[in-house]
Structure formats: C-alpha cells, structure tokens
Short mmCIF file of C-alpha atoms and ligand atoms in Angstrom, two decimals:
data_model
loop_
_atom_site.label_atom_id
_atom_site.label_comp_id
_atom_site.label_asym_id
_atom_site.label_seq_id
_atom_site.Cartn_x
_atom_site.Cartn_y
_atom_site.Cartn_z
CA UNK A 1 -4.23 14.24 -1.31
CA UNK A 2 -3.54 13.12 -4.94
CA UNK A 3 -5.39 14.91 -8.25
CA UNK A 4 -7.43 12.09 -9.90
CA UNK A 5 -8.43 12.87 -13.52
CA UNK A 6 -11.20 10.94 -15.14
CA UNK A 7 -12.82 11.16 -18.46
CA UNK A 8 -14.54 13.86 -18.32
CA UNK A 9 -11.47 15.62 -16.96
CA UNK A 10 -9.93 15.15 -20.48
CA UNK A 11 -10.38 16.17 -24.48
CA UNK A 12 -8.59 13.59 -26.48
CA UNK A 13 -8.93 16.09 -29.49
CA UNK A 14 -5.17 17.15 -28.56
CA UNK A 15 -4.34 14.11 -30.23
CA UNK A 16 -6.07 14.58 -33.31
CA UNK A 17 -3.38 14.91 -36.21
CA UNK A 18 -0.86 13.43 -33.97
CA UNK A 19 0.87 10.05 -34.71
CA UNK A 20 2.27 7.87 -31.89
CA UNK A 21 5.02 5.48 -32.21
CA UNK A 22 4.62 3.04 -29.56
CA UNK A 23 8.63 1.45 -29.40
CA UNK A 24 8.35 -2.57 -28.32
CA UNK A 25 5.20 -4.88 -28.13
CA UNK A 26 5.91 -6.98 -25.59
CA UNK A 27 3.69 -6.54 -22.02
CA UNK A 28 2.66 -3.31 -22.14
CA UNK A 29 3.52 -2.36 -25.89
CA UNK A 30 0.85 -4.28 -27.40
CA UNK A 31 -1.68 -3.08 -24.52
CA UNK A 32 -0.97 0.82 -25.34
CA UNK A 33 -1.34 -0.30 -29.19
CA UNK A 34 -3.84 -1.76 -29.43
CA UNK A 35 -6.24 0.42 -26.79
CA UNK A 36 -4.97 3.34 -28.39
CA UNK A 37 -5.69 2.77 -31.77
CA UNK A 38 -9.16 1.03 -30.73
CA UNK A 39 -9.85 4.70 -29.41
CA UNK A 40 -9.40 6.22 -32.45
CA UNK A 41 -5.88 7.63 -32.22
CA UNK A 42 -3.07 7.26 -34.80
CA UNK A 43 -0.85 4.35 -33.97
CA UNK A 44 2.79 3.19 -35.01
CA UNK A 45 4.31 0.59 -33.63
CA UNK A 46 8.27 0.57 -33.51
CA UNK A 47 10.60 -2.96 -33.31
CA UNK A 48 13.73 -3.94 -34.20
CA UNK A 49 13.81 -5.54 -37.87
CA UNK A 50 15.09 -8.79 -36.13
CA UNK A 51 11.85 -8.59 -33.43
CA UNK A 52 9.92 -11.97 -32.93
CA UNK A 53 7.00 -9.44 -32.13
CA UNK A 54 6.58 -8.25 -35.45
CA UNK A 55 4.69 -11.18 -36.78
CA UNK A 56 1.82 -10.63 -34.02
CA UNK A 57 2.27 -6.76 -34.06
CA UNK A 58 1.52 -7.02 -37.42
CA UNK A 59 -1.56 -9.79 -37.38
CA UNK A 60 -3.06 -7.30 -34.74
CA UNK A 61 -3.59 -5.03 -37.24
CA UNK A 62 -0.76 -2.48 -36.31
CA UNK A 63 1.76 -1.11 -39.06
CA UNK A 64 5.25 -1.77 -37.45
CA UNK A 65 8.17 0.11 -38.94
CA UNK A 66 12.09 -0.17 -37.43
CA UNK A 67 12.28 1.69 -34.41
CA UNK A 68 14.53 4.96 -35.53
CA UNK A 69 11.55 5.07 -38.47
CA UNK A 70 9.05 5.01 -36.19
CA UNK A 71 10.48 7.45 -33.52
CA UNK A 72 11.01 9.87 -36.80
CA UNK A 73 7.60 9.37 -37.89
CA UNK A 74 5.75 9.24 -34.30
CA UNK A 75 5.25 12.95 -32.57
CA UNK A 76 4.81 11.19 -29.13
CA UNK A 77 7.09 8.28 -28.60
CA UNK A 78 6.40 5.77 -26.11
CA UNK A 79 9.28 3.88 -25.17
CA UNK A 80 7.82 0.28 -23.99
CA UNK A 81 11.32 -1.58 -24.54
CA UNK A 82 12.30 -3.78 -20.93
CA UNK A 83 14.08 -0.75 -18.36
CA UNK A 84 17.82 -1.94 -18.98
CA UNK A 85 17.48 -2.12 -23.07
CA UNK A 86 16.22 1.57 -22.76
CA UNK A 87 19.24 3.52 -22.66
CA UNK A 88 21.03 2.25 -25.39
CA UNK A 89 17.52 2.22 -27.45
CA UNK A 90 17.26 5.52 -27.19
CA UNK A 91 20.76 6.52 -28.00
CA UNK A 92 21.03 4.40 -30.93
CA UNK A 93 17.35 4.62 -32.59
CA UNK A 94 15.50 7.11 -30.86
CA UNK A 95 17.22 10.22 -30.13
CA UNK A 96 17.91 10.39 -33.85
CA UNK A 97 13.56 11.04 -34.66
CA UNK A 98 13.35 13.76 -31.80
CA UNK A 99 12.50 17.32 -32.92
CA UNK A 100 11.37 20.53 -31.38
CA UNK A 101 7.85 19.91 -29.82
CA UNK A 102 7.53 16.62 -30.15
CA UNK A 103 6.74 14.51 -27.03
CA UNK A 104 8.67 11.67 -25.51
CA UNK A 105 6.95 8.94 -22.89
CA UNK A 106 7.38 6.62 -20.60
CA UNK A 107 5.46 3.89 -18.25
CA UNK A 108 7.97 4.03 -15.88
CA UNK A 109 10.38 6.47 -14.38
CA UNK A 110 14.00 4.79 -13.99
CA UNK A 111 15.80 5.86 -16.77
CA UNK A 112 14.92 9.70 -16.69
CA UNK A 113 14.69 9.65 -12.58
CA UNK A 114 18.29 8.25 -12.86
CA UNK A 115 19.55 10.57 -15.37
CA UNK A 116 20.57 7.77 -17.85
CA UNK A 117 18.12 9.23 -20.52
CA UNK A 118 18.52 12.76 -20.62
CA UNK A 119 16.14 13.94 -23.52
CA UNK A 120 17.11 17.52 -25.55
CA UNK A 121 15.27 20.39 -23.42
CA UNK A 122 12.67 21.23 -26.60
CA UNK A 123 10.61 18.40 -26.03
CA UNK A 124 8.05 17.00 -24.05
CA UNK A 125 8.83 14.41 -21.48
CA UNK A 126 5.87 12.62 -19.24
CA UNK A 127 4.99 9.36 -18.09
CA UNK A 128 1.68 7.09 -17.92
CA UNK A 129 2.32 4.36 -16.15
CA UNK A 130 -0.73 1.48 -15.80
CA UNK A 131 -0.42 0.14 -12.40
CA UNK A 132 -1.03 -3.26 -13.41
CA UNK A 133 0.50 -5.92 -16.15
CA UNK A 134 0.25 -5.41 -20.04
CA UNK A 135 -2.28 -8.18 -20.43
CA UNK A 136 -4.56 -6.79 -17.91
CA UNK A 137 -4.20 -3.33 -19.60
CA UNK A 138 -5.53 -5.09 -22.40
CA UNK A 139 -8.10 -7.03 -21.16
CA UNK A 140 -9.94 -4.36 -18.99
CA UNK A 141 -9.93 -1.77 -21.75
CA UNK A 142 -11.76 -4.37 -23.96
CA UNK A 143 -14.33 -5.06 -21.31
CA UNK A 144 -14.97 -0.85 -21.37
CA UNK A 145 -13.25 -0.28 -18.31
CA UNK A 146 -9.33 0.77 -17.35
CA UNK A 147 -6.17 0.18 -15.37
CA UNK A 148 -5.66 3.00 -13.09
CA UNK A 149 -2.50 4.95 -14.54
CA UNK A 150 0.10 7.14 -12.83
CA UNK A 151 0.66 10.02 -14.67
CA UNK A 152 4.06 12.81 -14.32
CA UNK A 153 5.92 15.26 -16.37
CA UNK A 154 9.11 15.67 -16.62
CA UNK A 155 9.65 18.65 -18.92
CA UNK A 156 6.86 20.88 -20.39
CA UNK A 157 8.59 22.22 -23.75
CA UNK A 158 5.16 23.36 -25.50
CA UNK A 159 3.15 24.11 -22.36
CA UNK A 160 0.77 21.24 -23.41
CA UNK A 161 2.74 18.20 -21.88
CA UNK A 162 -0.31 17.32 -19.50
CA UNK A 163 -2.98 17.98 -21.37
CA UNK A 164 -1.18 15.27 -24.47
CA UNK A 165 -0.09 12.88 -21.72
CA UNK A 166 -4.01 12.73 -19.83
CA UNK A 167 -5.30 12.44 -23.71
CA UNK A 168 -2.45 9.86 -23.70
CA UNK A 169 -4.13 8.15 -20.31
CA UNK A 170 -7.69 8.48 -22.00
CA UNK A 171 -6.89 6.77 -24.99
CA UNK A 172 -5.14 3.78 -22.80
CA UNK A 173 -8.01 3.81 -21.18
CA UNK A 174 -6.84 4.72 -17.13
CA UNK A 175 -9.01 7.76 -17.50
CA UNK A 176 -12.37 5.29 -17.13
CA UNK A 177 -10.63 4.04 -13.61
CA UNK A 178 -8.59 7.09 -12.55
CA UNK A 179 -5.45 8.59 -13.20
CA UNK A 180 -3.62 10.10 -10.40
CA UNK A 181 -0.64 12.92 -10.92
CA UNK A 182 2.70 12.04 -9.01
CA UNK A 183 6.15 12.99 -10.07
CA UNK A 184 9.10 10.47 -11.92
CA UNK A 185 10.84 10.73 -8.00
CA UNK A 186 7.83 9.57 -6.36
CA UNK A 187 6.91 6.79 -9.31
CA UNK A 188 10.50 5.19 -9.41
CA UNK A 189 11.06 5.07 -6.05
CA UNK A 190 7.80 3.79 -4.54
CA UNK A 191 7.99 1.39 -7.58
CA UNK A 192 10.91 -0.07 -6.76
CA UNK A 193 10.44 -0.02 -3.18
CA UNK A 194 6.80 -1.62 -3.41
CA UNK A 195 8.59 -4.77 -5.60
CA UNK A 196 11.54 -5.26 -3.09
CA UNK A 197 10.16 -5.03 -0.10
CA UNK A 198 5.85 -6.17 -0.50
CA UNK A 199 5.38 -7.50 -3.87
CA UNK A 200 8.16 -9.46 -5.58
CA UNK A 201 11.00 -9.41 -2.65
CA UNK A 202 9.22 -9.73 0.35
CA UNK A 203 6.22 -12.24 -0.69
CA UNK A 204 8.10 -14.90 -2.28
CA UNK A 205 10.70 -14.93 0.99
CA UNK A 206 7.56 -14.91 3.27
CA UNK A 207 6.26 -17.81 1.74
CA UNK A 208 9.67 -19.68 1.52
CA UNK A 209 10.29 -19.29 4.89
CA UNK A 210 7.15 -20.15 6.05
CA UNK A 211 7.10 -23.41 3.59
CA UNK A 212 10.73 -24.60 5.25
CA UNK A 213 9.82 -23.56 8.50
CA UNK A 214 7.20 -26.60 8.13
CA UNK A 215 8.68 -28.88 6.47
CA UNK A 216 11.92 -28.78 8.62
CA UNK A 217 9.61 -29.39 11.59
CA UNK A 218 8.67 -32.47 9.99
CA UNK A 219 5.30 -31.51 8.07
CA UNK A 220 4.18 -32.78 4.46
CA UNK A 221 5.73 -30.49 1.53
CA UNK A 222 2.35 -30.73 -0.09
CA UNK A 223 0.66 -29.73 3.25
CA UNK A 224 2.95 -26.81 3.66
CA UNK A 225 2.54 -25.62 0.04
CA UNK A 226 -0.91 -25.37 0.44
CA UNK A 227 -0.76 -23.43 3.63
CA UNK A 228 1.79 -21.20 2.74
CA UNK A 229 1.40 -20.43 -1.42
CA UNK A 230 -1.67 -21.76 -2.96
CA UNK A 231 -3.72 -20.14 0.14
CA UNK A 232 -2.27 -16.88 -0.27
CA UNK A 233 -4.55 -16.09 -3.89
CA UNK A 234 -7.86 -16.44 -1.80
CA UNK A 235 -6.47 -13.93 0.87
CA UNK A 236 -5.29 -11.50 -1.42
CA UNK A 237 -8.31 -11.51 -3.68
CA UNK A 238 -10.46 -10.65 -0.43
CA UNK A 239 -7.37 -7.60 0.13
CA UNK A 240 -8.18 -6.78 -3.39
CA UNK A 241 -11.86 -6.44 -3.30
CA UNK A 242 -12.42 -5.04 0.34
CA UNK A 243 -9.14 -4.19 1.62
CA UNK A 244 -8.03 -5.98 5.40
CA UNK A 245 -10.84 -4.98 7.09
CA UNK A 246 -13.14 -7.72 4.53
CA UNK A 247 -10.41 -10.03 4.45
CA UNK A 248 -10.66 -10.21 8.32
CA UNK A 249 -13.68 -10.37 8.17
CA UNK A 250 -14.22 -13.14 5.86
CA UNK A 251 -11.74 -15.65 7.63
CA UNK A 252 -13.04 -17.47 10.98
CA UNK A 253 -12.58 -15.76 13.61
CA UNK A 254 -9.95 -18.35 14.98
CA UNK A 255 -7.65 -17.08 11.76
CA UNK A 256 -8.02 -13.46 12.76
CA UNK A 257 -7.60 -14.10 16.16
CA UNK A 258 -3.99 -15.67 15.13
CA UNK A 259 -3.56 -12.98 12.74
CA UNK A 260 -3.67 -9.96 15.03
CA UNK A 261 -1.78 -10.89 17.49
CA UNK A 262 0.60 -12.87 15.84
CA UNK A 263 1.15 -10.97 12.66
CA UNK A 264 3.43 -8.25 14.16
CA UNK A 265 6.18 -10.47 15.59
CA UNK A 266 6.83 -12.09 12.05
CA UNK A 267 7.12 -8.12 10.37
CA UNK A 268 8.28 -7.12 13.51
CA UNK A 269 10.43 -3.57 14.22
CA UNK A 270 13.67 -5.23 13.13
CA UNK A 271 11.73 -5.88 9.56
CA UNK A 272 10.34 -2.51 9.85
CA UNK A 273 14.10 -0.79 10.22
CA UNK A 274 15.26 -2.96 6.96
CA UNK A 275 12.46 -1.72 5.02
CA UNK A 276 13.96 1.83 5.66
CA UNK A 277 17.48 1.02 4.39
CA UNK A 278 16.32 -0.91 1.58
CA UNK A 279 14.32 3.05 0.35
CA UNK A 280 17.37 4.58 1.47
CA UNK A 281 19.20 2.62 -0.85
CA UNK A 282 16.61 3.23 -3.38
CA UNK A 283 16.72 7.01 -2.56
CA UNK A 284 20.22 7.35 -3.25
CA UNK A 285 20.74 5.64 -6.49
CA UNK A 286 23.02 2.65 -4.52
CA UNK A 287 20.28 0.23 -6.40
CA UNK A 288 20.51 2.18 -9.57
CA UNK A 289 23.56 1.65 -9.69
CA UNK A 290 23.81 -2.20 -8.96
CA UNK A 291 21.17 -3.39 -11.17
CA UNK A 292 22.98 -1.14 -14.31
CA UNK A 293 26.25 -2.70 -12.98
CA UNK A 294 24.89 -6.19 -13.02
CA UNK A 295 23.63 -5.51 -16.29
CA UNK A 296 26.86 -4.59 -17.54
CA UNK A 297 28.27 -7.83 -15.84
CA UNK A 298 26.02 -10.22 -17.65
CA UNK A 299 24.07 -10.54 -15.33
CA UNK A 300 26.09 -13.24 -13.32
CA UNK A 301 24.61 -12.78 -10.15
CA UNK A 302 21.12 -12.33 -11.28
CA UNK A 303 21.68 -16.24 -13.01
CA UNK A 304 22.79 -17.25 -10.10
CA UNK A 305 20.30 -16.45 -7.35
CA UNK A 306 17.22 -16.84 -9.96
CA UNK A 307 18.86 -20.71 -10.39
CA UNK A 308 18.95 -21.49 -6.98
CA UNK A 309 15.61 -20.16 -5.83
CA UNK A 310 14.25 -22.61 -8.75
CA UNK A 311 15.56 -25.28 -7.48
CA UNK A 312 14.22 -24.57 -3.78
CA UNK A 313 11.58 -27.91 -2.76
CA UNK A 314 8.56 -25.24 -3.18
CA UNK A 315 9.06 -25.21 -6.70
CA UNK A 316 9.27 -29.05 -7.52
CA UNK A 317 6.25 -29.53 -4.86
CA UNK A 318 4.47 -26.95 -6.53
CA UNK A 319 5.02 -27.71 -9.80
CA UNK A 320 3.42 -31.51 -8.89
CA UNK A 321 0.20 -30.05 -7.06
CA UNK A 322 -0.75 -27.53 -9.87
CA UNK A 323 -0.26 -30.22 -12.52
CA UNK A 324 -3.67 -31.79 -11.04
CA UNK A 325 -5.36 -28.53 -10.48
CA UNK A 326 -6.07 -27.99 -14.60
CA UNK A 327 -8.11 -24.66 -14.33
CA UNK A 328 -4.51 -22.93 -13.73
CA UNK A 329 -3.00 -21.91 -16.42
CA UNK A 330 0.33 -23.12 -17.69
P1 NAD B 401 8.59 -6.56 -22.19
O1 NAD B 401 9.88 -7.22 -21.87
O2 NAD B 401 7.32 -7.28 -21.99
O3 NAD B 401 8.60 -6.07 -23.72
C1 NAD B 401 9.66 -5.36 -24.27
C2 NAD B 401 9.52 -5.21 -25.77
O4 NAD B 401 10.57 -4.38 -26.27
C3 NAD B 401 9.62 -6.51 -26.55
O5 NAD B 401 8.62 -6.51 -27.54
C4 NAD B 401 11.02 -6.41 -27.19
O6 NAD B 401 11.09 -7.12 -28.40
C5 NAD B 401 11.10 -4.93 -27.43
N1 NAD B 401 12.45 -4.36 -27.67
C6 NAD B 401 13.62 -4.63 -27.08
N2 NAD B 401 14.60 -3.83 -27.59
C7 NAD B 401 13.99 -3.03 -28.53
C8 NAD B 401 14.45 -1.99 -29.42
N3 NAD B 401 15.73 -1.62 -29.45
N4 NAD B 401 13.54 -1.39 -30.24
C9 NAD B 401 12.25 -1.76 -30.20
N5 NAD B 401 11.77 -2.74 -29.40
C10 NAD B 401 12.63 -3.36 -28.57
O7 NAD B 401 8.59 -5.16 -21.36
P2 NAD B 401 7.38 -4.53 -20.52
O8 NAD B 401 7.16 -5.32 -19.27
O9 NAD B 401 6.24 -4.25 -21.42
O10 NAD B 401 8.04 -3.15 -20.03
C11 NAD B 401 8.07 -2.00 -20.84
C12 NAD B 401 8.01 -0.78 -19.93
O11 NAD B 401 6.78 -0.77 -19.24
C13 NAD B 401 9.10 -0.71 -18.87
O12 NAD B 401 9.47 0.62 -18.69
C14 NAD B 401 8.38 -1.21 -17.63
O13 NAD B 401 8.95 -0.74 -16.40
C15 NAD B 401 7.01 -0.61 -17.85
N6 NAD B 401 5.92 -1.24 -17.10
C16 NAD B 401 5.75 -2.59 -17.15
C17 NAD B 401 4.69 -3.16 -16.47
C18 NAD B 401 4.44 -4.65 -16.52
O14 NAD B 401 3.58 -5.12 -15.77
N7 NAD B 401 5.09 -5.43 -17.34
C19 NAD B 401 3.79 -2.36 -15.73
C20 NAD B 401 3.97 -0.97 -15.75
C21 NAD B 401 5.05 -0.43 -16.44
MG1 MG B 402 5.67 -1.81 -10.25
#
C-alpha cells in the first residue's frame, strides 16, 4: 500500500526564506500561485513578456517577471507551461536560472520520465501533481480543504527533496486531502493510460457509439443524447461519492439488473486485451514518441480527428439541448 502524508506529516518552515517561481498561469499555474502565496510562502510567477496571462497574473496580486528572470530568481521552479511547450521552455529560459541546490518541479511526469528534460545532477527534481483540474485546485483550497496530490522525486541533490516538495504539497493545499508518494514511471504512465483508455479516450467513444447505435436504429437524436451523455453526470457523481457499490445501489433495480449482466459483453475480453497494448505502447515510449512527432508535424493529424469528432450529430444535438438547460455553464 501507498504512504499518504497529511498535514501534520509536514513542517512548511523548509520553505521559509525560499522563493518559488511558479513558470505559466494558465490551469494549474494560477491554482499553485495563488494557494501558495495565500499560505504564506514566497511566490513568483514566471510568463513570457508577450503572455495574455500577465494582465490577470498580475490583478491577482502576483508579481510576474519573464520566465528566465523568474527561474533565476525562484529557488524551486515549478514548471506549469502545457507538456509539449516544456522542453523547449526549459532549454531556452529555464535551464539558464538553475544553480547548485536549487529545486526544480513538476505536476506531471512526461518530460523527465521521457528523458526530454534532463536537469544538471546538483539539483533537486520532484513532482506534485493535483489529481484534479487547476480551477478545482483553486476552488477547494479556498473552501479550506485540498486536491489530493501525487507526489515523486526524481533526484535528491541536497538530501531535502521530499521534505521541500511535501512543504510544496502543504502549501497547495493536497496535504489537507492526502498526498500519496509514487514514482515519475508510475505517474506518467498510469496518467496517460487512465486518459486513453477510461477518461478522455474511452468515455467519449462509449458514448458515441452508444448515441449512433440509437439513432441508426431509428431513435430520436435528442432521446439518445439524453440516454447516452447528459445521463452519464448523475451516474458518475453517485461513482464519485460512494464508489459502484452506491451507484448500484441508487439506480432501480431494473438498471442494475441490466447493468450486471450486460455490462461485461460491451468491455468485453477483446476490450480488455486492447487496453493492454494501448500500456504497452505507453510503457515503451511508442506514444512518447508520436505525440512529440505530431507536435513537430503541426499537429496535422491532431486537426484533423479533433474536426471531425466536432462535427459528429452528438455535438450539434447537444449543443441544441444544453442551450435550454441555462444552469450549465457556457
Ligand atoms: P495550461 O495550458 O492551462 O497553461 C499553460 C500556461 O503556460 C499558460 O499560462 C501559457 O501562457 C504558459 N506558457 C506557455 N509557454 C510559456 C513559457 N515559455 N514561459 C512561461 N509560460 C508559458 O496548462 P496546464 O493544464 O495548467 O498544465 C500545466 C502542467 O500541469 C502540465 O504539466 C500538465 O500535465 C499538468 N497538470 C494539468 C492538470 C489539468 O487538469 N490541467 C492536472 C494535473 C497536472
Ligand atoms: Mg491525468
């Protein structure tokens, strides 16, 4: 089983004295600013002089400098720019304001997992990663609780690395929910994994293929959208809260009845043996190495496939049905 740290488990003094130069303020840049500094702790913010987020850093109350300033003035540098900007980031502005001892972070482990940051061996390098969205982050902090955060080390230059990256979690706030130690390896891989094949990948082709599997049989759009996406909040909410066991129990008994022995044949062993080569893919870098590629290729066939899935019926019927329901947000 995993080590959980909570507060107690953690001094923030360690940070006293230090400054940290949080680089971007988009999702989770503004969340690690602003909980950060609201617990006390010396906060920079880093941006390019260009950056539309300057203007709101800024009315947040943060001082914002250009990013090589702030990674030469910050002694832990958290590097909250999107995955594929990271690289170059670092080789053009960061690299430059690293020094003996100081610490460099992450909230996520591609670019060190997949060697294409390789920081100098004399500093610190460790992760915190909030398992949930920037905004969220935010939110929960403000309310006195925390996101639960992910927390590995990479190197351990001054032999302080965890106790300055679990002051790191306090100060975000994951120490109030629970921060749980894994390693970059296990954190990039289950990461990407979890979005493929459950989250991001998996969900939105369920749905679509339930949705046309309806409507080619002749059903209402707007009936099958409502069956197969807008339902799908209220059963995850009751995941959320009380795992399967309360959503089962919360559905008739006619729904669970359907569920168990019906749920198996749609993720059947077939689904089961592509979930395997979509981690060993993972595993061996093949992703990795596509997603940098693509990225090097413009992106063409990311364009591409995002287009077409928007212009899937779903999204048009969708788009109609949540214009009337005005409590969701734009
Ligand atoms: P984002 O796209 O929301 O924000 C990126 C920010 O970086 C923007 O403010 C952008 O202006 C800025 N930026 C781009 N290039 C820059 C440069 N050269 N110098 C300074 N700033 C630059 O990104 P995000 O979703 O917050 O992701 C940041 C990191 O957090 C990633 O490693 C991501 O994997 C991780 N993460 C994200 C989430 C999430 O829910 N969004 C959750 C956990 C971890
Ligand atoms: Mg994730």
């Amino acid at each position: 089983m995993a080590n959980i740290y909570y507060d107690e488990d953690v001094d923030l003094d360690i940070l006293t004295g230090k400054k940290i130069a949080v680089i971007g303020y988009g999702s989770q840049g503004h969340a690690h600013a602003g909980n950060l500094k609201d617990s006390g702790l010396d906060v920079v913010v880093g941006l390019r002089p260009d950056s539309a987020s300057r203007e709101i850093a800024e009315k947040d109350g943060h001082q914002v400098l250009d990013t090589a300033q702030a990674a030469q003035a910050g002694d832990i540098i958290m590097i909250l720019v999107p995955d594929e900007k990271q690289k170059k980031a670092y080789d053009e502005e960061i690299v430059g304001g690293l020094e003996a001892g100081k610490a460099l972070a992450f909230a996520h482990g591609f670019n060190i997992h997949f060697d294409q940051i390789v920081p100098p061996a004399d500093v610190d390098v460790f992760m915190v990663a909030p398992k949930g969205p920037g905004h969220l982050v935010r939110r929960v902090y403000n309310e006195g609780g925390g996101v639960p955060c992910l927390l590995a080390l990479h190197q351990d230059a001054t032999g302080k690395a965890k106790d300055i990256a679990l002051a790191y979690a306090r100060g975000l706030g994951g120490t109030r929910a629970g921060v749980i130690e894994t390693t970059f390896k296990e954190e990039t891989e289950t990461d990407l994994f979890g979005e493929q094949v459950v989250l991001c990948g998996g969900l939105s082709e369920l749905v679509r293929a339930g949705f046309d599997t309806l409507v080619e049989a002749g059903y209402q759009p707007e009936i099958a959208y409502f069956e197969c996406m807008h339902e799908l909040k209220l059963i995850v909410d009751l995941m959320y809260e009380g795992g399967i066991k309360y959503m089962r129990f919360s559905v008739s008994d006619t729904a669970q009845f359907g569920d168990i022995t019906r749920g198996r044949r749609v993720i059947n062993e077939k689904v089961r043996g592509e979930m395997k080569n979509i981690l060993a893919e993972v595993q061996s870098g093949k992703f990795a190495r596509e997603w940098i590629q693509e990225n090097e290729n413009r992106r063409e066939v990311f364009d591409a496939l995002t287009k077409k899935d928007e212009e899937h019926l779903i999204e048009q019927v969708g788009e109609k049905l949540r214009g009337m329901m005005r409590w969701i947000k734009k």
